XYZ file of C-alpha atoms in Angstrom:
212
model
C -32.699 2.210 -14.490
C -29.333 2.782 -16.043
C -28.569 6.351 -16.706
C -27.099 7.486 -20.065
C -23.716 8.240 -18.224
C -23.454 4.786 -16.899
C -24.143 3.463 -20.514
C -21.286 5.384 -21.945
C -19.113 4.225 -19.002
C -19.887 0.522 -19.807
C -19.446 1.044 -23.540
C -15.972 2.600 -22.784
C -14.919 -0.320 -20.534
C -16.024 -2.834 -23.208
C -14.175 -0.908 -26.005
C -10.971 -0.947 -23.736
C -11.265 -4.756 -23.305
C -11.636 -5.153 -26.997
C -8.641 -3.074 -27.775
C -6.508 -4.830 -24.995
C -7.541 -8.222 -26.253
C -6.491 -7.186 -29.881
C -3.107 -5.962 -28.695
C -2.422 -9.213 -26.779
C -3.337 -11.205 -29.649
C -1.025 -9.339 -31.968
C 1.852 -9.667 -29.520
C 1.245 -13.371 -29.196
C 1.162 -13.858 -32.856
C 4.470 -12.007 -33.349
C 6.114 -14.298 -30.778
C 4.654 -17.651 -31.900
C 5.630 -17.220 -35.566
C 9.480 -17.276 -35.310
C 9.302 -19.785 -32.434
C 7.263 -22.233 -34.784
C 9.632 -21.894 -37.578
C 12.611 -22.635 -35.105
C 10.747 -25.605 -33.578
C 10.211 -26.939 -37.326
C 13.730 -26.550 -38.169
C 14.698 -28.336 -35.021
C 12.418 -31.265 -35.862
C 13.920 -31.490 -39.364
C 17.478 -31.576 -38.084
C 16.571 -34.167 -35.499
C 14.934 -36.372 -38.190
C 17.945 -36.040 -40.391
C 20.259 -37.056 -37.588
C 17.995 -40.155 -36.697
C 18.016 -40.967 -40.521
C 21.950 -40.789 -40.673
C 22.162 -42.928 -37.353
C 19.805 -45.532 -38.707
C 21.609 -45.719 -41.934
C 25.006 -46.409 -40.281
C 23.479 -48.885 -37.712
C 21.770 -50.808 -40.540
C 24.631 -50.713 -42.880
C 27.061 -51.991 -40.120
C 24.840 -54.805 -39.222
C 24.392 -55.934 -42.702
C 28.131 -55.656 -43.601
C 27.577 -52.892 -46.067
C 30.187 -50.647 -44.503
C 32.918 -53.350 -44.305
C 32.123 -53.851 -48.039
C 32.441 -50.238 -49.065
C 35.524 -49.624 -46.918
C 37.448 -52.217 -48.904
C 36.280 -51.113 -52.327
C 39.613 -49.470 -52.811
C 41.962 -49.141 -55.756
C 45.292 -49.158 -54.142
C 46.936 -48.619 -57.401
C 45.385 -45.338 -58.165
C 44.748 -44.598 -54.408
C 41.078 -43.943 -54.981
C 37.848 -45.860 -54.566
C 37.085 -47.736 -57.828
C 35.607 -45.303 -60.511
C 35.734 -42.297 -58.175
C 38.002 -39.349 -57.851
C 39.908 -38.005 -54.786
C 36.770 -36.726 -53.231
C 34.987 -40.069 -53.542
C 31.531 -40.507 -55.266
C 29.217 -37.767 -56.146
C 26.324 -39.481 -54.704
C 25.132 -42.889 -53.208
C 23.459 -43.638 -56.620
C 27.026 -43.587 -58.199
C 28.118 -46.103 -55.590
C 25.056 -48.213 -56.138
C 25.697 -48.271 -59.790
C 28.720 -50.211 -58.983
C 26.695 -52.781 -57.103
C 27.983 -51.651 -53.688
C 25.092 -52.112 -51.317
C 25.749 -48.931 -49.215
C 24.863 -46.809 -52.118
C 21.449 -48.017 -52.292
C 20.977 -47.463 -48.644
C 22.191 -44.031 -48.887
C 19.928 -43.251 -51.945
C 16.850 -44.886 -50.216
C 17.236 -42.929 -47.060
C 18.380 -39.342 -48.206
C 17.744 -38.666 -51.964
C 14.003 -38.821 -51.981
C 13.796 -36.450 -49.014
C 15.978 -33.798 -50.606
C 18.797 -34.194 -48.127
C 22.383 -33.600 -49.067
C 25.042 -35.691 -47.330
C 28.757 -36.343 -47.206
C 30.286 -39.710 -46.086
C 33.772 -39.445 -44.449
C 36.084 -42.195 -43.265
C 38.276 -40.999 -40.279
C 41.360 -43.202 -39.429
C 44.020 -42.807 -36.729
C 47.432 -41.710 -37.703
C 49.999 -43.566 -35.537
C 52.570 -41.221 -33.930
C 55.970 -42.312 -32.765
C 55.376 -43.595 -29.149
C 57.858 -43.055 -26.422
C 60.295 -45.890 -26.050
C 58.955 -46.717 -22.610
C 55.513 -47.496 -23.968
C 54.544 -50.898 -25.217
C 53.918 -51.483 -28.946
C 50.518 -50.539 -30.004
C 49.978 -47.725 -27.688
C 50.414 -43.943 -28.098
C 48.620 -40.951 -29.166
C 46.791 -40.746 -32.539
C 45.909 -37.840 -34.844
C 42.989 -38.167 -37.412
C 43.023 -38.581 -41.164
C 39.902 -38.185 -43.319
C 38.992 -39.841 -46.662
C 35.854 -38.953 -48.475
C 33.589 -41.830 -49.719
C 30.753 -39.650 -50.854
C 31.041 -35.959 -51.225
C 28.309 -33.500 -52.288
C 29.539 -30.230 -51.064
C 30.229 -27.975 -48.041
C 27.733 -28.627 -45.253
C 25.262 -25.793 -44.260
C 25.272 -24.317 -40.674
C 22.415 -26.469 -39.894
C 24.077 -29.783 -40.788
C 23.850 -32.738 -38.537
C 26.210 -35.766 -38.205
C 26.204 -39.335 -36.889
C 28.997 -41.891 -36.877
C 30.128 -45.503 -36.112
C 33.266 -47.363 -35.793
C 34.356 -50.365 -37.872
C 37.239 -52.592 -37.000
C 39.339 -53.768 -39.969
C 41.754 -56.721 -39.680
C 45.137 -57.531 -41.227
C 43.531 -60.481 -43.096
C 40.859 -58.262 -44.614
C 41.296 -58.084 -48.423
C 40.558 -55.269 -50.905
C 37.839 -55.710 -53.435
C 38.304 -55.327 -57.183
C 36.185 -53.031 -59.326
C 33.513 -55.838 -59.657
C 33.113 -55.972 -55.901
C 34.996 -59.372 -55.761
C 37.695 -60.172 -53.141
C 41.207 -59.914 -54.339
C 44.213 -61.470 -52.654
C 45.636 -58.205 -51.457
C 45.441 -58.083 -47.650
C 45.188 -54.595 -45.922
C 48.467 -54.982 -44.189
C 50.091 -55.399 -47.658
C 48.067 -52.778 -49.543
C 48.568 -49.079 -50.183
C 45.432 -48.247 -48.200
C 43.909 -44.935 -47.264
C 44.196 -45.936 -43.484
C 47.618 -46.741 -42.029
C 47.979 -49.666 -39.690
C 47.274 -48.324 -36.241
C 47.485 -51.505 -34.143
C 51.207 -51.819 -33.943
C 52.256 -55.139 -32.447
C 48.812 -56.601 -33.103
C 48.726 -59.563 -35.523
C 44.995 -59.424 -35.830
C 43.525 -55.895 -35.836
C 44.616 -53.526 -38.566
C 42.873 -50.365 -37.537
C 39.547 -49.062 -36.266
C 37.964 -46.309 -38.522
C 35.097 -43.931 -37.832
C 32.498 -43.637 -40.478
C 30.688 -40.468 -40.426
C 27.687 -39.248 -42.325
C 27.054 -35.354 -42.394
C 23.724 -34.384 -43.641
C 21.653 -31.175 -44.347
C 18.549 -30.077 -46.109
C 19.088 -29.200 -49.756
C-alpha cells in the first residue's frame, strides 16, 4: 500500500516534470521564432536572385538585352524617352515596344519586387607602350537602364555579359535599326577593344532586386 508520504512525493515529482517541460517549451519557442523569420527572409532573397538570374539568361538568349542596349539616343545621350537615370520601370520600357520591359514586368512587378538594371562598361586606360594594342587595365563605368531607387540592405544581384560589335547599330525611337554604328556613335560605353576590328566592347548587365 502506498503511504500518504509516498503519494505526496510522487505528486511533487510529477509537478516538477510538468514545470520543467513548460520551461523547455518556452525556451524552444523563443529560439525558433527569430530563426524561422531569418529562414523565410533567406528563402525570399534566394528566390529573388533566382528570378534575376533567369531574367538575364532568358533575355540574353532571346536577344532582348542586345536590343535594349542599343536603344540609345546618341544626340541627347540618354535612352529614348528616358532621363539620365534610365526608365522608371520595366513597364515604361515595354511601352516603347522593347521586349526586355515586358520580361522585367512579368518577373518582378506582380511579386512586389523593386529593381534596378545597370550597364557596366570598361573604361580603357592608357596602356604601357610595351603592351600590345587592346590590352591594359580597365576601370568600370555604370549607366542605368531602369532605376527605381536605392537598394535595401537585403538586396540581391545577378549579372551577365554581352559582347557588342563595331558593326552593331543604334536603334531609333521606334526600335528600328539606324545606320549609326557603335564605333561612330556617341555611345555610353567607350570602345574597349583597341586594335580589334570586330569587337567594340563587352558590357556587364546587372539586376539589383529587393522586396518592396
